[in-house]
PDB file of C-alpha atoms in Angstrom:
ATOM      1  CA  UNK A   1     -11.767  12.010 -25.706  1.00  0.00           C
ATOM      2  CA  UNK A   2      -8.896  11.707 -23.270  1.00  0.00           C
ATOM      3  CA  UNK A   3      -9.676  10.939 -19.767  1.00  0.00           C
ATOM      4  CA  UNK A   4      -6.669  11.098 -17.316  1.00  0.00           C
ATOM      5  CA  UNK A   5      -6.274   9.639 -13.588  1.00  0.00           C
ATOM      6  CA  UNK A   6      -3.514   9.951 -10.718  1.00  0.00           C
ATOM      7  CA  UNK A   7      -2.946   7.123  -9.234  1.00  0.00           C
ATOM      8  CA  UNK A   8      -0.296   6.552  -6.263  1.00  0.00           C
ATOM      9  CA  UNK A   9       1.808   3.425  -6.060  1.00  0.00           C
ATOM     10  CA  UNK A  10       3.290   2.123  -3.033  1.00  0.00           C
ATOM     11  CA  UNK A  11       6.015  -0.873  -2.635  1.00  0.00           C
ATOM     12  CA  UNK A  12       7.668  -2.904   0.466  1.00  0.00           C
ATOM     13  CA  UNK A  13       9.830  -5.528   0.785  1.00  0.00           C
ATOM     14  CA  UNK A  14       9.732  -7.890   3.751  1.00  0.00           C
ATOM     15  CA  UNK A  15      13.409  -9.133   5.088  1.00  0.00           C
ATOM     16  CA  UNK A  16      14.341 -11.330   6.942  1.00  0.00           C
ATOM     17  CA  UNK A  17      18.409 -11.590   8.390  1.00  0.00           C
ATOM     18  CA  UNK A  18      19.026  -9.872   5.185  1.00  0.00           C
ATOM     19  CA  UNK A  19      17.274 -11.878   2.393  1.00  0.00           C
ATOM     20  CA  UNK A  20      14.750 -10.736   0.794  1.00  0.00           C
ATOM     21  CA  UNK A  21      11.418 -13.033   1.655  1.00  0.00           C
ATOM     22  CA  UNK A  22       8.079 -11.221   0.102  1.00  0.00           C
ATOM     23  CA  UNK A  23       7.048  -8.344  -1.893  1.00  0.00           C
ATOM     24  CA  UNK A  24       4.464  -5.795  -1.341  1.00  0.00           C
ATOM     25  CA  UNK A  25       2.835  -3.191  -3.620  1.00  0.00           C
ATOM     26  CA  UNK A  26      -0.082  -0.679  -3.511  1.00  0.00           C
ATOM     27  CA  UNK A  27      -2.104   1.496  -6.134  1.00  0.00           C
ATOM     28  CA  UNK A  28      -4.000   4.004  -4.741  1.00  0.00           C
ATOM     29  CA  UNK A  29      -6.579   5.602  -8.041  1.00  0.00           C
ATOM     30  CA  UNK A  30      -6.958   9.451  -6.649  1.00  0.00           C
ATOM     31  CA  UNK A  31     -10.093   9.983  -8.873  1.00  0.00           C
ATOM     32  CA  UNK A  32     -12.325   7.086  -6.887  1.00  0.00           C
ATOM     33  CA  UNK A  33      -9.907   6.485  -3.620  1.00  0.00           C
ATOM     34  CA  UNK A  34     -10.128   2.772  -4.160  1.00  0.00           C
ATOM     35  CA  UNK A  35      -6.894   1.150  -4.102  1.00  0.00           C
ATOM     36  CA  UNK A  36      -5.392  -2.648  -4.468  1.00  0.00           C
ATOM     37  CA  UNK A  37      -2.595  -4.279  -2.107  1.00  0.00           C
ATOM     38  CA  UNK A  38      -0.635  -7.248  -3.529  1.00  0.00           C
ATOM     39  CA  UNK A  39       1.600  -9.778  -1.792  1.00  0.00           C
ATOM     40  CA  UNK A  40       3.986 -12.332  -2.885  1.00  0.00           C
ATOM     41  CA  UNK A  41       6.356 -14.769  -0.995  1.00  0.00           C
ATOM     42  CA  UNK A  42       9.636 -15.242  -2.779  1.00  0.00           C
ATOM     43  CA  UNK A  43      11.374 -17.464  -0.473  1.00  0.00           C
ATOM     44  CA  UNK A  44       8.736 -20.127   0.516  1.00  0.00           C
ATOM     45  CA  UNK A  45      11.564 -21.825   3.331  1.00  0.00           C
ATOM     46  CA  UNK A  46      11.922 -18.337   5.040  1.00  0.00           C
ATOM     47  CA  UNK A  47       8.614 -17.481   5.016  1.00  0.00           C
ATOM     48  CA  UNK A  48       7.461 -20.734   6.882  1.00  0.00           C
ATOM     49  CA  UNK A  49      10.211 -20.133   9.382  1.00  0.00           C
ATOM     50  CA  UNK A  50       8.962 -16.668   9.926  1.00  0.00           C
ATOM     51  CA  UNK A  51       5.361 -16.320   9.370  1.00  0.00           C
ATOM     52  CA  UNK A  52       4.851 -14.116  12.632  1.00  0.00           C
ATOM     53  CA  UNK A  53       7.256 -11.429  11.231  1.00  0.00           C
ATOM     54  CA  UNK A  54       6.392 -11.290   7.682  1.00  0.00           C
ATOM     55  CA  UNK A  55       2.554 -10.653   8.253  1.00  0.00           C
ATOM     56  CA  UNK A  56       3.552  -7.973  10.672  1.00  0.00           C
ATOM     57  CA  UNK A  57       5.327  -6.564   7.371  1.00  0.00           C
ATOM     58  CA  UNK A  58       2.295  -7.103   5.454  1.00  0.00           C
ATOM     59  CA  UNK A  59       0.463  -5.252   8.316  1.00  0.00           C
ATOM     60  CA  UNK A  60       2.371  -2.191   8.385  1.00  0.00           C
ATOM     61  CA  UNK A  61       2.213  -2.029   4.846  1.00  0.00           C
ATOM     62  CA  UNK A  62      -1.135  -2.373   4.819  1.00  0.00           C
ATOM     63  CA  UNK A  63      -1.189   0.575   7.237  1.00  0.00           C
ATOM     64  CA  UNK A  64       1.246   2.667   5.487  1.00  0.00           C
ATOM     65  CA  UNK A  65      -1.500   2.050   2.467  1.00  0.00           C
ATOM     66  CA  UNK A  66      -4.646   2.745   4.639  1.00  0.00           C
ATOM     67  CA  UNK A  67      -2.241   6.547   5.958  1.00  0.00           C
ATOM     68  CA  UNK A  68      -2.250   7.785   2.172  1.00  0.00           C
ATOM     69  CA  UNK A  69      -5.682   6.775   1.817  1.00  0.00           C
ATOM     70  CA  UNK A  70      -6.475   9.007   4.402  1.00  0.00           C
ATOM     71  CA  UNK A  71      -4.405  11.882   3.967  1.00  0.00           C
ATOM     72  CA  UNK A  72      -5.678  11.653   0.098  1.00  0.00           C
ATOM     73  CA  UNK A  73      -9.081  11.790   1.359  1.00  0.00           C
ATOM     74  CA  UNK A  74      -8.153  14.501   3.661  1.00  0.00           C
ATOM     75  CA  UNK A  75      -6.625  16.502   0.951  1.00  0.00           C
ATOM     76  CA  UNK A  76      -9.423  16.106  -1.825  1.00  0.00           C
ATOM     77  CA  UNK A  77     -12.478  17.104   1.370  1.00  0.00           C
ATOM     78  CA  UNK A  78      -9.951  20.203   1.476  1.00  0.00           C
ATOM     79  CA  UNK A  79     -10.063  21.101  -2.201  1.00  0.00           C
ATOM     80  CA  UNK A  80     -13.972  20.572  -2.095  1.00  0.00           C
ATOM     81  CA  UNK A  81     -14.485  22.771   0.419  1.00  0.00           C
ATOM     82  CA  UNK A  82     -12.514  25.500  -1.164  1.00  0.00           C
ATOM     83  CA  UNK A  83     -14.136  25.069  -4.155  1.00  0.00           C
ATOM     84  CA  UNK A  84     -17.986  25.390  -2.516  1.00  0.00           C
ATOM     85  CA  UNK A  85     -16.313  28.503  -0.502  1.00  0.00           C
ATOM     86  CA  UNK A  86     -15.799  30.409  -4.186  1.00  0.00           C
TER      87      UNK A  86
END
């Protein structure tokens, strides 16, 4: 038996005076809303020189994730309640 799933993914980068310094991604499972949020420094240097910027990256990513939670969540309590209306 084949079971399918929809699953969103979501990725950021965090800069900093143009070079790349960590990497964000997302994956948002439709079926169960649960989702996972990964982080990564690349440039160690950078990131120590700029901690106070780069978790504000990780922060709006984090919020950009928790906004398509949300609107997911919105759109599936739609789609149940026009399936109990029929």
């Amino acid at each position: 038996m084949l079971k399918t799933s929809k699953s969103i993914t979501l990725s950021g980068q965090s800069y900093i005076s143009g070079t790349q310094v960590a990497n964000y991604s997302a994956n948002i499972n439709s079926d169960s809303g649960s989702s996972n949020i990964n982080s990564s420094v690349i440039n160690q240097d950078i990131y120590d020189a700029n901690k106070k910027e780069v978790r504000q990256d990780l922060a709006d990513f984090t919020t950009a994730v928790y906004e398509v939670e949300d609107q997911m969540d919105s759109e599936t309590t739609t789609t149940d309640s026009t399936k109990a209306a029929e």
